[in-house]
Coordinates of C-alpha atoms and ligand atoms in Angstrom, one line a residue:
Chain H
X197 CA 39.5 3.7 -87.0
X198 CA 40.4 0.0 -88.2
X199 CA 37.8 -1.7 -90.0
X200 CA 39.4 -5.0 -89.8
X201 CA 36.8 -7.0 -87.9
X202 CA 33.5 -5.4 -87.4
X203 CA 31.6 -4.8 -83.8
X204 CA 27.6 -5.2 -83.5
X205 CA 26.2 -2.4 -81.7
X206 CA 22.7 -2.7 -80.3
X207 CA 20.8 0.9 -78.7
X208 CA 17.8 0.6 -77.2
X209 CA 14.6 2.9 -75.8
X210 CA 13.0 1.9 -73.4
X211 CA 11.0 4.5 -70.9
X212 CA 12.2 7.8 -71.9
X213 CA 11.4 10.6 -74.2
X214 CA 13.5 9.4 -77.4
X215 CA 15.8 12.2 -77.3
X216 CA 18.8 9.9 -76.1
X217 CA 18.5 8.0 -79.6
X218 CA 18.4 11.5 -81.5
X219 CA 21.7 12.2 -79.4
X220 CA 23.5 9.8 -80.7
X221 CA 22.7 10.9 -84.5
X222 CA 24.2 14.4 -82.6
X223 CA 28.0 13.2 -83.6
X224 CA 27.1 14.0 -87.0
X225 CA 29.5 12.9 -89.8
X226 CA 30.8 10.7 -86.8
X227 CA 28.2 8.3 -86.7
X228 CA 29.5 7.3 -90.2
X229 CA 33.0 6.1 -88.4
X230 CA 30.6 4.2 -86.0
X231 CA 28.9 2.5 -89.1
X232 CA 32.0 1.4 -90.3
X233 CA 33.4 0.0 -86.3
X234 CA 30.1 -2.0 -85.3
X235 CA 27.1 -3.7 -87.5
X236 CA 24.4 -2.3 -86.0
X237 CA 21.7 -5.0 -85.1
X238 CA 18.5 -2.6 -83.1
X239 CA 18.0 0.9 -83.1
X240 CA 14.7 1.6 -82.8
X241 CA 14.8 5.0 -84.3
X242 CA 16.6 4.9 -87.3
X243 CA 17.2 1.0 -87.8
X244 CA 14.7 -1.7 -89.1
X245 CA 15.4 -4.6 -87.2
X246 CA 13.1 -7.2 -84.8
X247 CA 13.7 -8.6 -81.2
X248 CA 13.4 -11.9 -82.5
X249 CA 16.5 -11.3 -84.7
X250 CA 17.9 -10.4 -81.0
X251 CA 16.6 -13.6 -79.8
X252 CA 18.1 -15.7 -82.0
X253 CA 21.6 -14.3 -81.6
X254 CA 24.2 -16.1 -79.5
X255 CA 24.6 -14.7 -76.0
X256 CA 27.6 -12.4 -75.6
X257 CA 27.3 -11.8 -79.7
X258 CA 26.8 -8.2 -79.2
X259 CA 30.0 -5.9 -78.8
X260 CA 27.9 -3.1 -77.3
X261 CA 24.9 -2.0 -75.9
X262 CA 23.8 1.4 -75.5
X263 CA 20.5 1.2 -73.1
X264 CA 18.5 4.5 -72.8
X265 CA 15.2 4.6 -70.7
X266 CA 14.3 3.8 -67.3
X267 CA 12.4 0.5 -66.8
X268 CA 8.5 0.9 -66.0
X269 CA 7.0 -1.7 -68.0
X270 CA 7.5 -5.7 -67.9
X271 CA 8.4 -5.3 -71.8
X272 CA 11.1 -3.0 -70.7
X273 CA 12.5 -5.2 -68.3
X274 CA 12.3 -8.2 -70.8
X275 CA 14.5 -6.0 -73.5
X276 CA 16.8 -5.2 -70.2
X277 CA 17.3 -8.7 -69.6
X278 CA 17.8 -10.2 -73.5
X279 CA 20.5 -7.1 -74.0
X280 CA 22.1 -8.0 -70.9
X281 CA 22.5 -11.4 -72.4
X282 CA 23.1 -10.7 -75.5
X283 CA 26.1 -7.9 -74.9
X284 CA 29.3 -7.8 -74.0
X285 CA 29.5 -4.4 -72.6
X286 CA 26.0 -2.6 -71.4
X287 CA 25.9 0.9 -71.4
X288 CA 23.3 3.3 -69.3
X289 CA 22.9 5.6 -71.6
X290 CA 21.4 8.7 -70.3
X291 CA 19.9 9.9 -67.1
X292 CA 16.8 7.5 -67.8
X293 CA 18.8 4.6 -67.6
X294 CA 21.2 5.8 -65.1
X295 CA 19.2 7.6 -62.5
X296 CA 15.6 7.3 -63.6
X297 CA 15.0 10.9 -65.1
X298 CA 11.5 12.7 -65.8
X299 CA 9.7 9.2 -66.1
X300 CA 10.7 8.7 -62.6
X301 CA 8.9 11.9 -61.0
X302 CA 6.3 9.2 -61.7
X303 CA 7.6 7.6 -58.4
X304 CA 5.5 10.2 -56.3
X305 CA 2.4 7.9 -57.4
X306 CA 1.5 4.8 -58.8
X307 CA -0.3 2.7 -61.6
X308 CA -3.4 3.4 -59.9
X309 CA -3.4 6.9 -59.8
X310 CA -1.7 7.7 -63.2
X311 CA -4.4 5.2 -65.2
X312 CA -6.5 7.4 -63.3
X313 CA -5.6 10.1 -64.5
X314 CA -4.9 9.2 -68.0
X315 CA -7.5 7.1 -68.5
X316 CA -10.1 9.0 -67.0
X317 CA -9.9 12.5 -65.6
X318 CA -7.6 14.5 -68.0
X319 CA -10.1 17.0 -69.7
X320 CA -9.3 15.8 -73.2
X321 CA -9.9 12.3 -72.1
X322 CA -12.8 10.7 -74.1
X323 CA -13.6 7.2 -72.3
X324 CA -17.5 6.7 -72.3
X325 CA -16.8 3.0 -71.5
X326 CA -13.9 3.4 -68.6
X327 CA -12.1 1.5 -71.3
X328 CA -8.0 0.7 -69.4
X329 CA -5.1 -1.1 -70.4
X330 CA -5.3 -5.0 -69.1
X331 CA -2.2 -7.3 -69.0
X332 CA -4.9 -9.8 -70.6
X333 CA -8.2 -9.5 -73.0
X334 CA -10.3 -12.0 -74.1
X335 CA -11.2 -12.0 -78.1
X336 CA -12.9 -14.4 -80.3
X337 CA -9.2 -15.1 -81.9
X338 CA -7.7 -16.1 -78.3
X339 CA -5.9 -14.0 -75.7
X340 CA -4.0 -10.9 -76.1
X341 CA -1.6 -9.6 -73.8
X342 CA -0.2 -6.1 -72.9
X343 CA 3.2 -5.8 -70.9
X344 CA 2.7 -5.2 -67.3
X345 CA 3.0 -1.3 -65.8
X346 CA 4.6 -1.3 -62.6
X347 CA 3.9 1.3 -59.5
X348 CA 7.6 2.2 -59.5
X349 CA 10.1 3.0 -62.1
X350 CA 12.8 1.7 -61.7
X351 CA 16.8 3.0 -63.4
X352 CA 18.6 0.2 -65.3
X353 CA 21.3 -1.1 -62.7
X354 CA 17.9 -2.3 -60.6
X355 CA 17.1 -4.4 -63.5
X356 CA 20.0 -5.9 -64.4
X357 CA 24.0 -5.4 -64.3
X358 CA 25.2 -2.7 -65.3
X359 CA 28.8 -2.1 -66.7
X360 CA 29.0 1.6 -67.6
X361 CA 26.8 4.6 -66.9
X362 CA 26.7 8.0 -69.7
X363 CA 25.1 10.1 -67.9
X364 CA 23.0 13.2 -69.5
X365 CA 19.5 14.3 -70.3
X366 CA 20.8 13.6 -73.1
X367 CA 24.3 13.2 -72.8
X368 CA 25.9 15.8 -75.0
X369 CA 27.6 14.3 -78.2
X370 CA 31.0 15.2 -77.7
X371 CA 31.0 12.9 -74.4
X372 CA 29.2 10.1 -76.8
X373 CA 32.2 9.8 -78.9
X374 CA 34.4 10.0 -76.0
X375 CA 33.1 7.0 -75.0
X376 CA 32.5 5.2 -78.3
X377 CA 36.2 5.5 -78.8
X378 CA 37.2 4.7 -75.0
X379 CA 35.3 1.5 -76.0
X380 CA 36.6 0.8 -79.1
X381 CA 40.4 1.4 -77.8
X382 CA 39.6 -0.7 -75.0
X383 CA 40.7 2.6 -72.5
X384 CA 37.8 2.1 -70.2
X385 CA 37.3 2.9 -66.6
X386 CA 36.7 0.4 -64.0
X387 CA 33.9 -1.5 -64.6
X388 CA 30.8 0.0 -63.0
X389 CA 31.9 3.7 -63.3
X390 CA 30.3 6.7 -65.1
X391 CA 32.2 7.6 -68.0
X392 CA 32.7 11.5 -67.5
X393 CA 34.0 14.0 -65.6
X394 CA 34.7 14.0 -62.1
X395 CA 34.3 17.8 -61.4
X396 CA 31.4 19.8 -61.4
X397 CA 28.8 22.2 -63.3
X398 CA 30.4 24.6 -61.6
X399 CA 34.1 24.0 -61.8
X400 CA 32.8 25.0 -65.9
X401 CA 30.8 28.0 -65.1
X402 CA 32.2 31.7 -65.9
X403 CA 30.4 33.5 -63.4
X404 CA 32.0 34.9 -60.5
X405 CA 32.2 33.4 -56.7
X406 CA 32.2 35.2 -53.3
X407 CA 30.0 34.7 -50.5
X408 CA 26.6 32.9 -50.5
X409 CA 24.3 34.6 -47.9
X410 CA 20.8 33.6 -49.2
X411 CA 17.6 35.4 -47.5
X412 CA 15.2 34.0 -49.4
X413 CA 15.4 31.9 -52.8
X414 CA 14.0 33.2 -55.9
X415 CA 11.8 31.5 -58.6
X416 CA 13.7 31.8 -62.0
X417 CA 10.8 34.5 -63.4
X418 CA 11.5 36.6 -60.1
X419 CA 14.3 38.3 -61.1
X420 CA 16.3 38.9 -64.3
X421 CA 20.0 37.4 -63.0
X422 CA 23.2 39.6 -63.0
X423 CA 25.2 38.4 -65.7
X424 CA 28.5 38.0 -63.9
X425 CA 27.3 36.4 -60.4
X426 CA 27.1 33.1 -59.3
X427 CA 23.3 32.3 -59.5
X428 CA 23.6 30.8 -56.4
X429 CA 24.2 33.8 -54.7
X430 CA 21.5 35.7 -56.5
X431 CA 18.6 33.1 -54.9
X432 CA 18.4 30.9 -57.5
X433 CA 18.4 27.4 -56.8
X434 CA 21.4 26.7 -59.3
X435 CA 22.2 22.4 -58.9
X436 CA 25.6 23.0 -60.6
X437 CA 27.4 22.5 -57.4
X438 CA 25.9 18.4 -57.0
X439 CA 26.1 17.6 -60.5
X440 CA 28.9 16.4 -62.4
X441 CA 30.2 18.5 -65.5
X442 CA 29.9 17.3 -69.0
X443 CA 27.7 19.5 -70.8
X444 CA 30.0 22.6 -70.4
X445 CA 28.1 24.2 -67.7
X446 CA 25.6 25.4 -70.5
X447 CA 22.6 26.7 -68.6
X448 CA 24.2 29.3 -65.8
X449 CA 26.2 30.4 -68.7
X450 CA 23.7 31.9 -70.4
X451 CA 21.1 32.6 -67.2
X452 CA 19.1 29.7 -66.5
X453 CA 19.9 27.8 -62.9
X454 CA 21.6 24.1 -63.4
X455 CA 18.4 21.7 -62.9
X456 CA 20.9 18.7 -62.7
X457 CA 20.2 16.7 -65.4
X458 CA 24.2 15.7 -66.0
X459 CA 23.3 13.5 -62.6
X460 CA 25.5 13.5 -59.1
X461 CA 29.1 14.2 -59.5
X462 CA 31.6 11.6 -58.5
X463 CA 31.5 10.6 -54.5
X464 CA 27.6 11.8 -54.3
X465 CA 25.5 9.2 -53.1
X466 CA 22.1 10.8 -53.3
X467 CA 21.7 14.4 -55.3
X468 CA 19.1 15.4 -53.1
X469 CA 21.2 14.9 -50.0
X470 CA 23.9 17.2 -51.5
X471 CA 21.9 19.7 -52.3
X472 CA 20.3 19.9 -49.1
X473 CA 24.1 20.1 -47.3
X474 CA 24.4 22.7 -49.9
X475 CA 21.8 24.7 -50.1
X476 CA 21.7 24.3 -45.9
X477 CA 25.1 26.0 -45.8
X478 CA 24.5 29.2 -47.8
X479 CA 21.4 30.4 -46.0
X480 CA 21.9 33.2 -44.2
X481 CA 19.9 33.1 -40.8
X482 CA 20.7 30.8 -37.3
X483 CA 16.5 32.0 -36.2
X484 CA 14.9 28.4 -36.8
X485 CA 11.6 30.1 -37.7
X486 CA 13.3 32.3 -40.1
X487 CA 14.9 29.3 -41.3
X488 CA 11.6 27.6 -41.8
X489 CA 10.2 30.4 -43.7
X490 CA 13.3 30.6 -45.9
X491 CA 12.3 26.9 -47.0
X492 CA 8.9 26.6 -46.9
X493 CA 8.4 30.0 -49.3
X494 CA 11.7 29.1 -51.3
X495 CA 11.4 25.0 -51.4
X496 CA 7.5 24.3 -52.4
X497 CA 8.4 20.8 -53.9
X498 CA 11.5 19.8 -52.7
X499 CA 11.6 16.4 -54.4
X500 CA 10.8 18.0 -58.0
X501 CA 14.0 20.3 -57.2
X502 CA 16.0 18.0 -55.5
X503 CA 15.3 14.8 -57.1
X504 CA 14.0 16.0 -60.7
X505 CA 16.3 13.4 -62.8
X506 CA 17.2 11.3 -59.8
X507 CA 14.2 9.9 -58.0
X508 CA 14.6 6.4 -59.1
X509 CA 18.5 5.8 -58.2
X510 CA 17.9 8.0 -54.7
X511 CA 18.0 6.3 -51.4
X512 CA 14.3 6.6 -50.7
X513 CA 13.2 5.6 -54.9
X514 CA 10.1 6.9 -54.3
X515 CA 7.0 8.3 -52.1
X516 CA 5.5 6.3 -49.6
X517 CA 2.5 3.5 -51.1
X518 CA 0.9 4.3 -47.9
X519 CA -2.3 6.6 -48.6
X520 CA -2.2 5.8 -52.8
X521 CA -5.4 4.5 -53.9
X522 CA -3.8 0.4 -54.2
X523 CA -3.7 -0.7 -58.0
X524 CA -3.7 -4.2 -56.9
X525 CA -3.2 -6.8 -60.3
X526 CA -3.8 -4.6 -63.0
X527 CA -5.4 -7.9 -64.9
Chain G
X32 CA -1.1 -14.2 -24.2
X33 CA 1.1 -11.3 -24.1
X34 CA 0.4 -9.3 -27.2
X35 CA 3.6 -8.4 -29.8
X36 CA 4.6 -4.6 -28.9
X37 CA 5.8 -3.1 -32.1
X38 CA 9.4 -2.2 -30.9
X39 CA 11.0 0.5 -33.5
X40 CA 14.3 0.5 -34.9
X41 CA 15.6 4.4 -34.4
X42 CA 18.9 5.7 -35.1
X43 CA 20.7 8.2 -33.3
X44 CA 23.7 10.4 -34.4
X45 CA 25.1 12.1 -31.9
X46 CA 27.9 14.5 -31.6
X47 CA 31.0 13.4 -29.8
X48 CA 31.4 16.3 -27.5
X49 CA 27.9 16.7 -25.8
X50 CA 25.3 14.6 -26.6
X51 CA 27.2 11.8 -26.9
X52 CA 28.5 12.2 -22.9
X53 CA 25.3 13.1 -21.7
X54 CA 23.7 9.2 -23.3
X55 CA 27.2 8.5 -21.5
X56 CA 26.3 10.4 -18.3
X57 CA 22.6 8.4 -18.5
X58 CA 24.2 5.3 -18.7
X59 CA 27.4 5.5 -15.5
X60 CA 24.0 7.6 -13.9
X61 CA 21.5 4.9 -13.8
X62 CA 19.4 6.6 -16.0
X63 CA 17.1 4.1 -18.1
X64 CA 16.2 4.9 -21.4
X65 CA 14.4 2.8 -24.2
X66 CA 16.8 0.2 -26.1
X67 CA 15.3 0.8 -28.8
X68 CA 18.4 3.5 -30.1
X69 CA 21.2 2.8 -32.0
X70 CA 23.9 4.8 -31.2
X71 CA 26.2 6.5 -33.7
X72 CA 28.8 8.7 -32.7
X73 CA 29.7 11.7 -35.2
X74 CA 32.5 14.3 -34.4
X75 CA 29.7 17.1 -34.6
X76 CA 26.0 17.4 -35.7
X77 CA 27.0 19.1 -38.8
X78 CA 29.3 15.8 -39.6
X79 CA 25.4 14.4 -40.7
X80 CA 25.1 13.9 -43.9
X81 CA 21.6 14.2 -44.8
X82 CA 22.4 11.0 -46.9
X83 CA 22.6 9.4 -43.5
X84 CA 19.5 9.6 -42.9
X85 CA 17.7 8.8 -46.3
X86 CA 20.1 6.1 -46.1
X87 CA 18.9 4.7 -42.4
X88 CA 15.1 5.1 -43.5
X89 CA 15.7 3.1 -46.9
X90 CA 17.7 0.1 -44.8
X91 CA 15.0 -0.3 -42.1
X92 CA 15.0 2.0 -39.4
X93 CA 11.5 3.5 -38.3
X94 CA 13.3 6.6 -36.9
X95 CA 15.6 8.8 -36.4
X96 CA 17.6 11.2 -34.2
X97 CA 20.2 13.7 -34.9
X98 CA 21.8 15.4 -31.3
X99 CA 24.2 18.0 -31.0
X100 CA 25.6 20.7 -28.9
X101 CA 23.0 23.5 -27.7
X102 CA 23.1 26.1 -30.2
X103 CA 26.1 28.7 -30.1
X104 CA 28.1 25.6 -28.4
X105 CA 29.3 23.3 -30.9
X106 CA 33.2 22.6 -30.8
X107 CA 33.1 23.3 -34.6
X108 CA 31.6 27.1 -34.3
X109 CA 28.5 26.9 -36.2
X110 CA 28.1 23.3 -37.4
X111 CA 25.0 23.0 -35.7
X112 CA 23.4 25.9 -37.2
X113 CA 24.3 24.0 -40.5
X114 CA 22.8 20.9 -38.7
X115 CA 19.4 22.6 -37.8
X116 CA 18.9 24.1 -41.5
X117 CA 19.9 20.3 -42.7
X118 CA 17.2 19.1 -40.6
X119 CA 14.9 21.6 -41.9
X120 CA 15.6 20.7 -45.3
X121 CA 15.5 16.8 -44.5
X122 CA 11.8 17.5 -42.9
X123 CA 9.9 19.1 -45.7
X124 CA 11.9 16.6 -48.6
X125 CA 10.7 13.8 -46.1
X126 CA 7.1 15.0 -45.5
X127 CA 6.8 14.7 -49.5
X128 CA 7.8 11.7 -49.9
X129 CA 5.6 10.4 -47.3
X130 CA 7.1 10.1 -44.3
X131 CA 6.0 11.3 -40.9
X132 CA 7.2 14.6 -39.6
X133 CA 7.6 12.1 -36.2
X134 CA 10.2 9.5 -37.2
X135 CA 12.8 12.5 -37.2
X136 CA 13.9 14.1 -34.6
X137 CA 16.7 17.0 -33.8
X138 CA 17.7 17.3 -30.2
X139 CA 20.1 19.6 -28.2
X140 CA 21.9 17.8 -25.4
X141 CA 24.7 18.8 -23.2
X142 CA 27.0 16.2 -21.5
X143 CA 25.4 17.4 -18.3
X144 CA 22.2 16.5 -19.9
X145 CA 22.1 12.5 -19.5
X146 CA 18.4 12.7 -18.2
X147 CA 16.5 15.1 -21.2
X148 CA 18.6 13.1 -23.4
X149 CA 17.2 9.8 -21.7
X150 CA 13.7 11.3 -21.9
X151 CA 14.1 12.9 -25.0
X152 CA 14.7 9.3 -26.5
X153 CA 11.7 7.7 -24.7
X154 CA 9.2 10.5 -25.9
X155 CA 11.0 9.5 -29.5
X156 CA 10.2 5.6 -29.3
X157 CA 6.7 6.2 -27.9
X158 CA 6.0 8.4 -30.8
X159 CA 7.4 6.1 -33.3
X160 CA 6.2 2.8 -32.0
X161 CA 2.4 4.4 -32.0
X162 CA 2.9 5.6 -35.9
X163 CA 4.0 2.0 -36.3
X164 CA 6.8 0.2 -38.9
X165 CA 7.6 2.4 -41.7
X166 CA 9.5 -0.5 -43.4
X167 CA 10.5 1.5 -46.2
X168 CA 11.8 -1.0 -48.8
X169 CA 8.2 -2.2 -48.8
X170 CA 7.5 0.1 -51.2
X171 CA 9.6 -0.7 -54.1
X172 CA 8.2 -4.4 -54.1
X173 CA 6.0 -5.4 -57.2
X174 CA 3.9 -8.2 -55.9
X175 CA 5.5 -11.0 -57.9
X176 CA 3.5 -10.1 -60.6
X177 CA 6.6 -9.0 -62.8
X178 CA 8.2 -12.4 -63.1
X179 CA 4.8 -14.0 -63.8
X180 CA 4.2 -11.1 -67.0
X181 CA 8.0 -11.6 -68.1
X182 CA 7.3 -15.2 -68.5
X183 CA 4.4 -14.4 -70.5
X184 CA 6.6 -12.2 -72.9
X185 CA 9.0 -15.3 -73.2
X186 CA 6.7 -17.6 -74.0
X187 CA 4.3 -15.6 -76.9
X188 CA 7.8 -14.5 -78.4
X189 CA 8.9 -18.9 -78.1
X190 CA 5.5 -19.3 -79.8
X191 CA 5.7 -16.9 -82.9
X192 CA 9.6 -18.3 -83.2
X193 CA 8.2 -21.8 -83.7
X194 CA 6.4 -20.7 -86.9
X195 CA 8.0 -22.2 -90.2
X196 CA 10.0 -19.8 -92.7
Ligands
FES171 S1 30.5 19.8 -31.7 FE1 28.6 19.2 -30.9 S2 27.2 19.8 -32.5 FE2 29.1 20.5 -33.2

């Protein structure tokens, strides 16, 4: 790789667990090539550097910016929108960014009811004083402000433009550098596309095909899995067939259903709505209250299994406000 | 003064080969049905993507109907039956998320059926228009309180970049 004129990098972590910044540091001996392509000018986990340093910089000054975490807070949103300005090319790094993730099952309630429950009825909760965050307190010194927590989380594209999406919980490291060197050889997609695959979990998976006739789904500690046979077929409700490959089909390999974190393959719209079409075609009864059973006693949260990384980019985003105590200004 | 009726917004899908004729059969019939419908026409019932119909709630519609052939009748074998677990699916995922079990609604029609079609689509409206606008993009909407704590950001982060080196 030429070190003739060095690149600025940015990453970022926003709302998300942390582990998409760990990824990164998963090229190993690689990240070392990276050094030597791009200054890197923020990364919170394993770079000193401040916003205002950011702040000062010249828009467009920054080559690249890989943006993990989904947006949930007005801080996050500010940091979205500086980057944004800032960078060339912004990246959604990971399913937090691109589809909303785990901090997006948070979409099936709202700043209300999760201050709530933090705040106040977890059992390890000690808050004599009902003491909650406030956008804005009072001290002798002036006024101090928190950022703002929204009812819905929202993915990055809803925030701001988006120019590339690496999708992953997190994304696996080989795919990383992949696309660090699709970036730094200019051999991009079209603007606005995942950089990935375009096949799926199970166009990787070893185990064996035939016919899916499914009389009733099975929880993963029901049964201990054939090692040969599609998990599908065994009951399991295996995602691999909505989500795109990229991790190398890692979980049915060795037993463990596809929970979709790798995000909707190419052409799907909405995970959920493939997996329904899916899993609606390999049941094996035409008896509507068989049929109703089958997916009442197999199905018990169908947005946790349809819609576990995707809530955020799906069509509905979240549950209904209707019937969630209001949270009103949080002030 | 007349008071505003609430008139819903519902979607239909309806396959080409029955229930498609018999909403034809209603209308060279003289059958009158609520207006309230709008009409998509699919090749079969098992043509509906259930991303159709997340995709109808999210851009306004306060309802929605999928009609095929009767059961063992669909010109494609057994889309339907794929089409009636669908819906299945579609209800439960939709009762989670919060919407009524009402605003959907699967409905066997033959062409010779113009009239339960017709009434089939009025029972629908009535039902919809009582559980009132769902108006689903609503929901995402953050009270204009986000650009008003952005600002706030912007301005505390001017303030401390004003300070002298
Ligand atoms: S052709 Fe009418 S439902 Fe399949």
């Amino acid at each position: 790789m030429s070190a003739a004129k060095k690149g600025k990098l940015a990453n970022y972590w926003a709302a998300s667990c942390g582990g998409c910044e760990i990824a990164v540091l998963g090229i190993n001996e690689k990240i070392l090539d990276v050094a030597e392509a791009f200054d890197i000018v923020l990364w919170p986990v394993a770079v000193d550097a401040k916003v205002h340093s950011i702040e000062k910089m010249a828009d467009k000054s920054i080559d690249l910016c890989l943006f993990n975490g989904a947006i949930r807070t007005s801080e996050q949103e500010y940091m979205a929108r500086l980057l944004r300005r800032k960078s060339k090319v912004m990246v959604a790094f990971g399913s937090c960014a691109h589809e909303g993730c785990i901090p997006a099952l948070a979409n099936v309630s709202n700043r209300e009811e999760i201050f709530q429950t933090a705040y106040h009825d977890t059992p390890s909760t000690d808050n004599p004083n009902g003491v909650r965050p406030q956008t804005e307190t009072e001290v002798e010194e002036g006024k101090l402000y928190l950022p703002l927590f929204y009812d819905t989380v929202k993915t990055l594209d809803q925030t701001v433009e988006v120019d590339y999406y690496l999708p992953g919980c997190p994304p696996e490291p080989e795919r990383i550098w992949d696309a660090i060197v699709a970036i730094l050889e200019g051999k991009l997609p079209a603007p606005g596309s995942v950089i990935g695959a375009t096949t799926t979990v199970c166009d990787d998976c070893p185990r064996t095909r035939e016919e899916k006739k499914i009389k009733e789904f099975k929880r993963t500690w029901e049964i201990i899995p054939d090692p040969d046979i599609c998990l599908l077929e065994q009951g399991l409700v295996c995602c691999g067939i909505a989500t795109r490959a990229g991790c190398g089909a890692l979980c049915p390999t060795v037993g463990s259903p596809c929970i979709g974190c790798y995000g909707p393959n190419e052409g799907v719209e909405d995970f959920g709505a493939r997996m329904m079409t899916a899993l609606a075609s390999v049941i094996d009864s035409d008896d509507p209250e068989e049929i109703e059973r089958i997916i009442q006693e197999g199905i018990p949260d169908p947005i946790g299994t349809f819609y576990r990384f995707s809530l955020a980019a799906s069509q509905l985003r979240r549950k209904t406000l209707e019937g969630l105590d209001p949270s009103g200004a949080s002030a | 003064m007349v008071d505003e009726r609430f008139e819903p917004k519902i979607v239909a899908f309806l396959c080409n080969w029955c229930s498609y004729r018999a909403a034809d059969l209603a209308g060279t019939a003289r059958i009158k049905y609520e207006p309230n419908v709008r009409m998509i026409r699919v090749m079969c019932s098992g043509r509906v993507d259930p991303t159709f119909v997340l995709k109808a709630f999210a851009l306004g519609a306060d309802g929605v109907m999928i009609a095929g052939c009767h059961p063992g009748e669909c010109h494609y074998l057994e889309q339907n039956y794929k089409a009636m677990r669908r819906f299945n699916m579609l209800k439960h995922t939709l009762k989670a998320m919060g919407v009524e079990e009402g605003r959907i609604r699967l409905q066997w029609a033959s062409a010779a059926e113009g009239v339960q079609l017709a009434s089939a689509i009025n029972e629908m409206v009535d039902q919809v228009r009582e559980l009132g606008p769902l108006n689903w993009a609503q929901n995402w909407h953050e009270d204009g309180e986000v650009e008003a704590a952005i600002q706030r950001i912007e301005e505390e982060h001017a303030e401390v970049m004003e300070v002298p080196a």
